[in-house]
Amino acid sequence: MSQYVLRRLMIAIPSLLGISVVLFVVLALAPGDPFSELATNPNVPPEVQAALRARFGLDDPIYLRYLHWLNAMMHGDWGFSFVSRMNVDTLILQRLPTTLYVIGSSQILALLVAIPVGVYAATKPYSIFDRIANTLAFVGFSLPTFFTGILFILIFSVTLDWLPFVYTTDIKATGIHYVLEMIRQAIMPVAVLGLFQAASMTRFVRSAMLDVIRLDYVTTARAKGLGQAKVIVKHVMRNAMIPVVTLIALQLPAVFGGAIVTEQIFRIPGIGSLLISSILSNDTPVVMAVAFVFACLVVLFNLVADVLYGWLDPRISLR
Amino acid sequence: MLDKELRSMIGDVKDGRMDRRAFVKRLAAVGLTAPMANQILSIGGVAMAQSPSPYPPTKRGGGGPLKLLWWQGPTLLNPHFATGTKDQDGSRLFYEPLASWDVDGHLNPILAAEIPSIKNGGLSADAKTVTWKLKPGVKWHDGKPVTADDLVFNWEYASDPATACVSISTYSGLTVEKVDDLTVRITFKEPTPFWANAFVGAYGCILPKHLFADYKGAKSREAPNNLKPVGTGPYKFVEFKPGDLVRGEINPDYHMANRPFFDSVEMKGGGDAVSAARAVIQTGEYDFAWNMQVEDEVLLRLEKGGKGKTLYAVGGDIEFIAINFTDPNIEVDGERSSMKTKHPSLSDPAVRQALALLVDRDSVKKAIYGRAGRTTANYLNGPDDFVSKNTKWEFNVDKAIALLDKAGWKPGADGIREKDGKKLKFVYQTSINGPRQKTQAIVKQAFQKAGIDVELKSVVASVFFSSDVANPDTYSKFYTDIEEFQIPMTQPDPALHMRRYHSRNVATKENKWQGQNFPRWVNKEFDAAVDAADTETDPVKRAALYIKCNDLMWQDTVVIPVMHRLAVEAASNTLRPALSGWANQTDNIQDWYREG
């Protein structure tokens, strides 16, 4: 097992290097310029712009800039934002807790909805419950989050006036009120993201369960006189979870991406909105860093998925 | 207006026979703006009075929190590094200038004891020196006193190219010296009629010397206080999350009586304009939202039975279509739109005039801008309504057709007009932006009616407005025939705004397209007028020079002004913000209060 994990890790490092090269080159070649806003400002003479470019090394050749970046990265220096003139890691760390809170909660919500619903629907295929669950799931993943987000705002904030739709990081309250307020403002974004995730996951869990539930060993288990619950939980679910784990693990980085839209709608100061605003202002060091973090997440979750396979089905790690 | 008449009016104001407001009104009637009228008065020897303050609160604080929504949060809090108004607005909560432009376009003292004038000895008659007196007893948020040394340091700091401040050109052409602990003298190299620039407004915000002295020049980025402002403003810094949130609490030692009204201030960023409008106007979750670039219809709908309303501040921002005087389709020495070429059809004045006749400003206003725009024939619409009365715009397809016919541009077999084998086929570019694409569609329709073929092109804003030399789609390269965008007026003086079109500022490969004269229009008369205005100390003659500049641009149809745009803000019904079209929206935040 440990050898298997080690092997996987060895593959991850060159992948990350490769990804960083591609990201860097694409960003360097992309149009736009971090100082464009200065360029349209008649108050800023071109010399100042030129001086800034030179100071920030923007006029060096790409390979030099890449090597410089890589070297700095190795030393834990993520560079600094041209726009905020502050360190990129500070900027990202400032936003990480919010992202983790919102995304984490939405993932938990998704799992809490998808697994029971999917499993129950699979045990009684084509029942009324199954049909309703299927239809709702279909509707759920057909509606994009920007649509449901605005719909939720219109219903719960504008019409009913129950929930705030601007997410704020500086809640004045303390103690229990603070916790309640944090939960209250996260309800809508978490619901929007979580239900969207839950919809596709439900269908996936259901079909994975159905695949397994008909296998001979399940029939054998039943024939031995095991109770329905025990059969489902101990025998069916464990095997059915392999593809589900793949889906969840590989989808997590994509959720960070999907959250960009949700973050914009609810003004959640997460990593996604940082990425968007940095792209809009051509703040390349931040874009590079955030994109690289996303890339690391993809690699990391692939690794996690691999390890989980090994645990769920020991045959996999032996190969 | 006659020179003599104006002079006798100034005399009347001086002797108290005419009230300032009446004077400003009469000048406005002939196209001079309030700020300009006031500058005229101050140079004419009348002290510039502030407008009577409508600020009723009788004690400091007690107003609860003030919640502001910007759709981009501030990204840094040093006003001299500000890369956009959002940064200036955020910095301004904590830092203050000597004076700022108030709602009526008057110069309003903030840290200054009084506004310099000839009468109080602050202005020299030759317009070469300005003496500012600091209000005594003002303290930085950390308790240290504000002195003339701070002002001198700010000048050294901002004018040092190594510091790389965006405010550099405000401070580089002058010297600042300390007269005594509370007095500084600014000396200009040349007579400077628009003297109220350094230490005034957004770029005039003053940093404390004792915290920034070690971070002048190349080390400017490392100053810890770039992110933790310590100023003199109505609010003290509490928290800053770049791009998301700035928070401040009341400054109990603020130097103005009974101010500020609110106990704390919070500026939140992110999202889009529509939802910001919704949070202020419809649900009342926030008190104020900045820059509502939302269709007027939507705003009107939100305002119905809502908790807020929209407010408008008149400045000089202009949305216009620029015409390329050079040929974008021929490459000369590796450069398109080169000064060595002439546009095959747009160099014909008749064609340019015809295009101007085909832009239906009324429809654009009705369908797109609504209350947020005013139709105009002028490029220069300010300071305030610095409008030339000699110009007129018209939408008249028949007249355009007649004009083209007369000039020999006859419809060809395909219905498109042509002359000597050159067709009236244009590429019309602009940045991607809802209102702009709609304007394109309206203009295209009229062009087609007159037998002019237009290809519409839209470029992502971040590319269109970038200074990237490698990109062919920037507005300053102007590799198309016509293009549309907005130029904001950043200060209540036309100098910067008009100087762009001086022939030495033509955007070329040589200056890496940094020149701001992108129509590549050359007019000796214009150059002479702009140059003369730069040093003309007689305010009346100077105003006339800028009106002449505007009229020359109109006669030559260098640009087709589409809409004089107003700043649109949203505020809750009870909030009384002090907004000025001449200042940033938080520039007078010490005067904001809530009613009822």
PDB file of N, CA and C in Angstrom, chain B residues 164-241:
ATOM      1  N   ALA B 164       7.105  55.409  -8.107  1.00  0.00           N
ATOM      2  CA  ALA B 164       6.104  54.949  -9.073  1.00  0.00           C
ATOM      3  C   ALA B 164       4.669  55.210  -8.614  1.00  0.00           C
ATOM      4  N   CYS B 165       4.413  56.430  -8.274  1.00  0.00           N
ATOM      5  CA  CYS B 165       3.061  56.818  -7.883  1.00  0.00           C
ATOM      6  C   CYS B 165       2.247  57.167  -9.121  1.00  0.00           C
ATOM      7  N   VAL B 166       0.947  56.895  -9.057  1.00  0.00           N
ATOM      8  CA  VAL B 166       0.105  57.297 -10.177  1.00  0.00           C
ATOM      9  C   VAL B 166      -0.137  58.810 -10.150  1.00  0.00           C
ATOM     10  N   SER B 167       0.163  59.417  -9.024  1.00  0.00           N
ATOM     11  CA  SER B 167      -0.083  60.853  -8.899  1.00  0.00           C
ATOM     12  C   SER B 167       1.123  61.672  -9.333  1.00  0.00           C
ATOM     13  N   ILE B 168       2.101  61.014  -9.943  1.00  0.00           N
ATOM     14  CA  ILE B 168       3.374  61.685 -10.214  1.00  0.00           C
ATOM     15  C   ILE B 168       3.222  62.973 -11.008  1.00  0.00           C
ATOM     16  N   SER B 169       2.363  62.991 -12.017  1.00  0.00           N
ATOM     17  CA  SER B 169       2.343  64.210 -12.824  1.00  0.00           C
ATOM     18  C   SER B 169       1.660  65.366 -12.112  1.00  0.00           C
ATOM     19  N   THR B 170       0.925  65.060 -11.058  1.00  0.00           N
ATOM     20  CA  THR B 170       0.344  66.141 -10.257  1.00  0.00           C
ATOM     21  C   THR B 170       1.438  66.870  -9.483  1.00  0.00           C
ATOM     22  N   TYR B 171       2.492  66.135  -9.144  1.00  0.00           N
ATOM     23  CA  TYR B 171       3.509  66.715  -8.259  1.00  0.00           C
ATOM     24  C   TYR B 171       4.844  67.000  -8.930  1.00  0.00           C
ATOM     25  N   SER B 172       5.026  66.573 -10.176  1.00  0.00           N
ATOM     26  CA  SER B 172       6.378  66.670 -10.712  1.00  0.00           C
ATOM     27  C   SER B 172       6.746  68.047 -11.253  1.00  0.00           C
ATOM     28  N   GLY B 173       5.778  68.842 -11.681  1.00  0.00           N
ATOM     29  CA  GLY B 173       6.152  70.117 -12.300  1.00  0.00           C
ATOM     30  C   GLY B 173       6.208  71.284 -11.329  1.00  0.00           C
ATOM     31  N   LEU B 174       6.366  71.004 -10.048  1.00  0.00           N
ATOM     32  CA  LEU B 174       6.305  72.096  -9.077  1.00  0.00           C
ATOM     33  C   LEU B 174       7.260  71.832  -7.921  1.00  0.00           C
ATOM     34  N   THR B 175       7.482  72.847  -7.104  1.00  0.00           N
ATOM     35  CA  THR B 175       8.264  72.624  -5.889  1.00  0.00           C
ATOM     36  C   THR B 175       7.423  73.047  -4.686  1.00  0.00           C
ATOM     37  N   VAL B 176       7.633  72.330  -3.597  1.00  0.00           N
ATOM     38  CA  VAL B 176       6.884  72.633  -2.380  1.00  0.00           C
ATOM     39  C   VAL B 176       7.895  72.940  -1.292  1.00  0.00           C
ATOM     40  N   GLU B 177       7.727  74.066  -0.640  1.00  0.00           N
ATOM     41  CA  GLU B 177       8.647  74.381   0.454  1.00  0.00           C
ATOM     42  C   GLU B 177       7.874  74.770   1.698  1.00  0.00           C
ATOM     43  N   LYS B 178       8.540  74.517   2.823  1.00  0.00           N
ATOM     44  CA  LYS B 178       7.929  74.822   4.112  1.00  0.00           C
ATOM     45  C   LYS B 178       8.153  76.285   4.435  1.00  0.00           C
ATOM     46  N   VAL B 179       7.085  76.978   4.807  1.00  0.00           N
ATOM     47  CA  VAL B 179       7.227  78.373   5.213  1.00  0.00           C
ATOM     48  C   VAL B 179       7.320  78.431   6.729  1.00  0.00           C
ATOM     49  N   ASP B 180       6.336  77.828   7.393  1.00  0.00           N
ATOM     50  CA  ASP B 180       6.457  77.601   8.827  1.00  0.00           C
ATOM     51  C   ASP B 180       5.777  76.268   9.121  1.00  0.00           C
ATOM     52  N   ASP B 181       5.621  75.933  10.364  1.00  0.00           N
ATOM     53  CA  ASP B 181       5.108  74.607  10.704  1.00  0.00           C
ATOM     54  C   ASP B 181       3.761  74.274  10.084  1.00  0.00           C
ATOM     55  N   LEU B 182       2.975  75.305   9.795  1.00  0.00           N
ATOM     56  CA  LEU B 182       1.641  75.031   9.264  1.00  0.00           C
ATOM     57  C   LEU B 182       1.419  75.656   7.892  1.00  0.00           C
ATOM     58  N   THR B 183       2.484  76.076   7.238  1.00  0.00           N
ATOM     59  CA  THR B 183       2.317  76.731   5.946  1.00  0.00           C
ATOM     60  C   THR B 183       3.300  76.175   4.918  1.00  0.00           C
ATOM     61  N   VAL B 184       2.797  75.927   3.726  1.00  0.00           N
ATOM     62  CA  VAL B 184       3.699  75.542   2.637  1.00  0.00           C
ATOM     63  C   VAL B 184       3.451  76.447   1.444  1.00  0.00           C
ATOM     64  N   ARG B 185       4.481  76.592   0.642  1.00  0.00           N
ATOM     65  CA  ARG B 185       4.327  77.365  -0.576  1.00  0.00           C
ATOM     66  C   ARG B 185       4.634  76.464  -1.766  1.00  0.00           C
ATOM     67  N   ILE B 186       3.698  76.436  -2.725  1.00  0.00           N
ATOM     68  CA  ILE B 186       3.905  75.687  -3.961  1.00  0.00           C
ATOM     69  C   ILE B 186       4.357  76.678  -5.017  1.00  0.00           C
ATOM     70  N   THR B 187       5.448  76.361  -5.681  1.00  0.00           N
ATOM     71  CA  THR B 187       5.900  77.234  -6.761  1.00  0.00           C
ATOM     72  C   THR B 187       5.878  76.452  -8.070  1.00  0.00           C
ATOM     73  N   PHE B 188       5.196  77.010  -9.043  1.00  0.00           N
ATOM     74  CA  PHE B 188       5.118  76.362 -10.360  1.00  0.00           C
ATOM     75  C   PHE B 188       6.205  76.915 -11.260  1.00  0.00           C
ATOM     76  N   LYS B 189       6.616  76.098 -12.222  1.00  0.00           N
ATOM     77  CA  LYS B 189       7.640  76.564 -13.158  1.00  0.00           C
ATOM     78  C   LYS B 189       7.063  77.639 -14.069  1.00  0.00           C
ATOM     79  N   GLU B 190       5.795  77.463 -14.408  1.00  0.00           N
ATOM     80  CA  GLU B 190       5.143  78.400 -15.312  1.00  0.00           C
ATOM     81  C   GLU B 190       3.859  78.880 -14.652  1.00  0.00           C
ATOM     82  N   PRO B 191       3.299  79.974 -15.161  1.00  0.00           N
ATOM     83  CA  PRO B 191       1.999  80.386 -14.621  1.00  0.00           C
ATOM     84  C   PRO B 191       1.020  79.224 -14.764  1.00  0.00           C
ATOM     85  N   THR B 192       0.344  78.868 -13.686  1.00  0.00           N
ATOM     86  CA  THR B 192      -0.539  77.709 -13.707  1.00  0.00           C
ATOM     87  C   THR B 192      -1.943  78.110 -13.287  1.00  0.00           C
ATOM     88  N   PRO B 193      -2.792  78.303 -14.254  1.00  0.00           N
ATOM     89  CA  PRO B 193      -4.139  78.759 -13.930  1.00  0.00           C
ATOM     90  C   PRO B 193      -4.928  77.736 -13.109  1.00  0.00           C
ATOM     91  N   PHE B 194      -4.723  76.469 -13.376  1.00  0.00           N
ATOM     92  CA  PHE B 194      -5.427  75.473 -12.571  1.00  0.00           C
ATOM     93  C   PHE B 194      -4.502  75.054 -11.441  1.00  0.00           C
ATOM     94  N   TRP B 195      -4.476  75.880 -10.399  1.00  0.00           N
ATOM     95  CA  TRP B 195      -3.514  75.666  -9.325  1.00  0.00           C
ATOM     96  C   TRP B 195      -4.008  74.644  -8.307  1.00  0.00           C
ATOM     97  N   ALA B 196      -5.310  74.409  -8.294  1.00  0.00           N
ATOM     98  CA  ALA B 196      -5.874  73.541  -7.255  1.00  0.00           C
ATOM     99  C   ALA B 196      -5.802  72.085  -7.686  1.00  0.00           C
ATOM    100  N   ASN B 197      -4.576  71.581  -7.816  1.00  0.00           N
ATOM    101  CA  ASN B 197      -4.411  70.203  -8.257  1.00  0.00           C
ATOM    102  C   ASN B 197      -3.606  69.423  -7.222  1.00  0.00           C
ATOM    103  N   ALA B 198      -2.391  69.887  -6.954  1.00  0.00           N
ATOM    104  CA  ALA B 198      -1.596  69.217  -5.921  1.00  0.00           C
ATOM    105  C   ALA B 198      -2.278  69.401  -4.572  1.00  0.00           C
ATOM    106  N   PHE B 199      -2.325  68.342  -3.785  1.00  0.00           N
ATOM    107  CA  PHE B 199      -2.940  68.340  -2.447  1.00  0.00           C
ATOM    108  C   PHE B 199      -4.454  68.522  -2.458  1.00  0.00           C
ATOM    109  N   VAL B 200      -5.063  68.387  -3.634  1.00  0.00           N
ATOM    110  CA  VAL B 200      -6.522  68.521  -3.729  1.00  0.00           C
ATOM    111  C   VAL B 200      -7.087  67.251  -4.352  1.00  0.00           C
ATOM    112  N   GLY B 201      -8.195  66.795  -3.845  1.00  0.00           N
ATOM    113  CA  GLY B 201      -8.885  65.649  -4.442  1.00  0.00           C
ATOM    114  C   GLY B 201      -8.162  64.338  -4.189  1.00  0.00           C
ATOM    115  N   ALA B 202      -8.470  63.345  -5.032  1.00  0.00           N
ATOM    116  CA  ALA B 202      -7.983  61.983  -4.785  1.00  0.00           C
ATOM    117  C   ALA B 202      -6.461  61.897  -4.733  1.00  0.00           C
ATOM    118  N   TYR B 203      -5.783  62.553  -5.667  1.00  0.00           N
ATOM    119  CA  TYR B 203      -4.321  62.490  -5.661  1.00  0.00           C
ATOM    120  C   TYR B 203      -3.724  63.433  -4.636  1.00  0.00           C
ATOM    121  N   GLY B 204      -4.578  64.198  -3.993  1.00  0.00           N
ATOM    122  CA  GLY B 204      -4.079  65.160  -3.026  1.00  0.00           C
ATOM    123  C   GLY B 204      -4.003  64.610  -1.617  1.00  0.00           C
ATOM    124  N   CYS B 205      -4.436  63.359  -1.437  1.00  0.00           N
ATOM    125  CA  CYS B 205      -4.458  62.777  -0.104  1.00  0.00           C
ATOM    126  C   CYS B 205      -3.055  62.743   0.483  1.00  0.00           C
ATOM    127  N   ILE B 206      -2.969  63.071   1.744  1.00  0.00           N
ATOM    128  CA  ILE B 206      -1.660  63.258   2.371  1.00  0.00           C
ATOM    129  C   ILE B 206      -1.308  62.088   3.285  1.00  0.00           C
ATOM    130  N   LEU B 207      -0.112  61.533   3.048  1.00  0.00           N
ATOM    131  CA  LEU B 207       0.382  60.418   3.855  1.00  0.00           C
ATOM    132  C   LEU B 207       1.220  60.974   5.004  1.00  0.00           C
ATOM    133  N   PRO B 208       1.231  60.274   6.128  1.00  0.00           N
ATOM    134  CA  PRO B 208       2.042  60.758   7.252  1.00  0.00           C
ATOM    135  C   PRO B 208       3.521  60.494   6.991  1.00  0.00           C
ATOM    136  N   LYS B 209       4.324  61.535   7.123  1.00  0.00           N
ATOM    137  CA  LYS B 209       5.756  61.398   6.867  1.00  0.00           C
ATOM    138  C   LYS B 209       6.393  60.384   7.814  1.00  0.00           C
ATOM    139  N   HIS B 210       5.975  60.409   9.087  1.00  0.00           N
ATOM    140  CA  HIS B 210       6.678  59.559  10.048  1.00  0.00           C
ATOM    141  C   HIS B 210       6.488  58.066   9.774  1.00  0.00           C
ATOM    142  N   LEU B 211       5.492  57.696   8.979  1.00  0.00           N
ATOM    143  CA  LEU B 211       5.305  56.271   8.680  1.00  0.00           C
ATOM    144  C   LEU B 211       5.784  55.883   7.280  1.00  0.00           C
ATOM    145  N   PHE B 212       5.951  56.880   6.412  1.00  0.00           N
ATOM    146  CA  PHE B 212       6.334  56.552   5.039  1.00  0.00           C
ATOM    147  C   PHE B 212       7.742  57.030   4.674  1.00  0.00           C
ATOM    148  N   ALA B 213       8.376  57.773   5.559  1.00  0.00           N
ATOM    149  CA  ALA B 213       9.664  58.367   5.209  1.00  0.00           C
ATOM    150  C   ALA B 213      10.683  57.319   4.785  1.00  0.00           C
ATOM    151  N   ASP B 214      10.641  56.137   5.415  1.00  0.00           N
ATOM    152  CA  ASP B 214      11.617  55.101   5.078  1.00  0.00           C
ATOM    153  C   ASP B 214      11.258  54.348   3.806  1.00  0.00           C
ATOM    154  N   TYR B 215      10.107  54.659   3.244  1.00  0.00           N
ATOM    155  CA  TYR B 215       9.651  53.875   2.085  1.00  0.00           C
ATOM    156  C   TYR B 215       9.429  54.753   0.867  1.00  0.00           C
ATOM    157  N   LYS B 216      10.311  55.691   0.686  1.00  0.00           N
ATOM    158  CA  LYS B 216      10.249  56.543  -0.486  1.00  0.00           C
ATOM    159  C   LYS B 216      11.094  55.870  -1.573  1.00  0.00           C
ATOM    160  N   GLY B 217      10.696  56.076  -2.831  1.00  0.00           N
ATOM    161  CA  GLY B 217      11.505  55.533  -3.913  1.00  0.00           C
ATOM    162  C   GLY B 217      11.309  54.041  -4.083  1.00  0.00           C
ATOM    163  N   ALA B 218      12.404  53.333  -4.392  1.00  0.00           N
ATOM    164  CA  ALA B 218      12.303  51.934  -4.796  1.00  0.00           C
ATOM    165  C   ALA B 218      11.697  51.031  -3.727  1.00  0.00           C
ATOM    166  N   LYS B 219      11.735  51.455  -2.458  1.00  0.00           N
ATOM    167  CA  LYS B 219      11.207  50.590  -1.405  1.00  0.00           C
ATOM    168  C   LYS B 219       9.719  50.826  -1.144  1.00  0.00           C
ATOM    169  N   SER B 220       9.089  51.615  -1.995  1.00  0.00           N
ATOM    170  CA  SER B 220       7.716  52.046  -1.734  1.00  0.00           C
ATOM    171  C   SER B 220       6.753  50.887  -1.479  1.00  0.00           C
ATOM    172  N   ARG B 221       6.980  49.742  -2.165  1.00  0.00           N
ATOM    173  CA  ARG B 221       6.041  48.639  -2.020  1.00  0.00           C
ATOM    174  C   ARG B 221       6.088  47.996  -0.635  1.00  0.00           C
ATOM    175  N   GLU B 222       7.210  48.155   0.039  1.00  0.00           N
ATOM    176  CA  GLU B 222       7.378  47.429   1.300  1.00  0.00           C
ATOM    177  C   GLU B 222       6.752  48.128   2.510  1.00  0.00           C
ATOM    178  N   ALA B 223       6.255  49.320   2.318  1.00  0.00           N
ATOM    179  CA  ALA B 223       5.700  50.050   3.465  1.00  0.00           C
ATOM    180  C   ALA B 223       4.536  49.278   4.072  1.00  0.00           C
ATOM    181  N   PRO B 224       4.653  48.917   5.365  1.00  0.00           N
ATOM    182  CA  PRO B 224       3.542  48.157   5.970  1.00  0.00           C
ATOM    183  C   PRO B 224       2.251  48.963   5.968  1.00  0.00           C
ATOM    184  N   ASN B 225       2.377  50.286   5.976  1.00  0.00           N
ATOM    185  CA  ASN B 225       1.171  51.101   6.039  1.00  0.00           C
ATOM    186  C   ASN B 225       0.466  51.267   4.704  1.00  0.00           C
ATOM    187  N   ASN B 226       1.025  50.681   3.644  1.00  0.00           N
ATOM    188  CA  ASN B 226       0.283  50.651   2.374  1.00  0.00           C
ATOM    189  C   ASN B 226      -1.039  49.922   2.567  1.00  0.00           C
ATOM    190  N   LEU B 227      -1.043  48.962   3.492  1.00  0.00           N
ATOM    191  CA  LEU B 227      -2.254  48.178   3.727  1.00  0.00           C
ATOM    192  C   LEU B 227      -2.941  48.564   5.029  1.00  0.00           C
ATOM    193  N   LYS B 228      -2.281  49.407   5.823  1.00  0.00           N
ATOM    194  CA  LYS B 228      -2.875  49.807   7.112  1.00  0.00           C
ATOM    195  C   LYS B 228      -2.825  51.322   7.216  1.00  0.00           C
ATOM    196  N   PRO B 229      -3.736  52.005   6.574  1.00  0.00           N
ATOM    197  CA  PRO B 229      -3.646  53.457   6.519  1.00  0.00           C
ATOM    198  C   PRO B 229      -3.762  54.128   7.891  1.00  0.00           C
ATOM    199  N   VAL B 230      -2.916  55.125   8.086  1.00  0.00           N
ATOM    200  CA  VAL B 230      -3.018  55.972   9.265  1.00  0.00           C
ATOM    201  C   VAL B 230      -3.132  57.386   8.722  1.00  0.00           C
ATOM    202  N   GLY B 231      -4.334  57.916   8.736  1.00  0.00           N
ATOM    203  CA  GLY B 231      -4.538  59.222   8.121  1.00  0.00           C
ATOM    204  C   GLY B 231      -5.111  60.210   9.106  1.00  0.00           C
ATOM    205  N   THR B 232      -5.890  61.145   8.556  1.00  0.00           N
ATOM    206  CA  THR B 232      -6.511  62.166   9.400  1.00  0.00           C
ATOM    207  C   THR B 232      -8.023  62.111   9.268  1.00  0.00           C
ATOM    208  N   GLY B 233      -8.496  61.174   8.458  1.00  0.00           N
ATOM    209  CA  GLY B 233      -9.897  61.157   8.036  1.00  0.00           C
ATOM    210  C   GLY B 233     -10.913  60.909   9.129  1.00  0.00           C
ATOM    211  N   PRO B 234     -12.193  60.982   8.749  1.00  0.00           N
ATOM    212  CA  PRO B 234     -13.284  60.820   9.719  1.00  0.00           C
ATOM    213  C   PRO B 234     -13.350  59.415  10.309  1.00  0.00           C
ATOM    214  N   TYR B 235     -12.747  58.447   9.608  1.00  0.00           N
ATOM    215  CA  TYR B 235     -12.789  57.079  10.123  1.00  0.00           C
ATOM    216  C   TYR B 235     -11.378  56.539  10.304  1.00  0.00           C
ATOM    217  N   LYS B 236     -11.226  55.717  11.346  1.00  0.00           N
ATOM    218  CA  LYS B 236      -9.935  55.085  11.619  1.00  0.00           C
ATOM    219  C   LYS B 236      -9.948  53.680  11.058  1.00  0.00           C
ATOM    220  N   PHE B 237      -8.803  53.269  10.555  1.00  0.00           N
ATOM    221  CA  PHE B 237      -8.711  51.965   9.926  1.00  0.00           C
ATOM    222  C   PHE B 237      -8.900  50.826  10.934  1.00  0.00           C
ATOM    223  N   VAL B 238      -9.689  49.812  10.518  1.00  0.00           N
ATOM    224  CA  VAL B 238      -9.870  48.629  11.353  1.00  0.00           C
ATOM    225  C   VAL B 238      -9.401  47.371  10.633  1.00  0.00           C
ATOM    226  N   GLU B 239      -9.885  47.188   9.409  1.00  0.00           N
ATOM    227  CA  GLU B 239      -9.651  45.910   8.748  1.00  0.00           C
ATOM    228  C   GLU B 239      -9.658  46.089   7.234  1.00  0.00           C
ATOM    229  N   PHE B 240      -8.827  45.315   6.572  1.00  0.00           N
ATOM    230  CA  PHE B 240      -8.785  45.390   5.105  1.00  0.00           C
ATOM    231  C   PHE B 240      -8.562  44.015   4.512  1.00  0.00           C
ATOM    232  N   LYS B 241      -9.466  43.605   3.628  1.00  0.00           N
ATOM    233  CA  LYS B 241      -9.275  42.382   2.861  1.00  0.00           C
ATOM    234  C   LYS B 241      -9.332  42.770   1.394  1.00  0.00           C
TER     235      LYS B 241
END
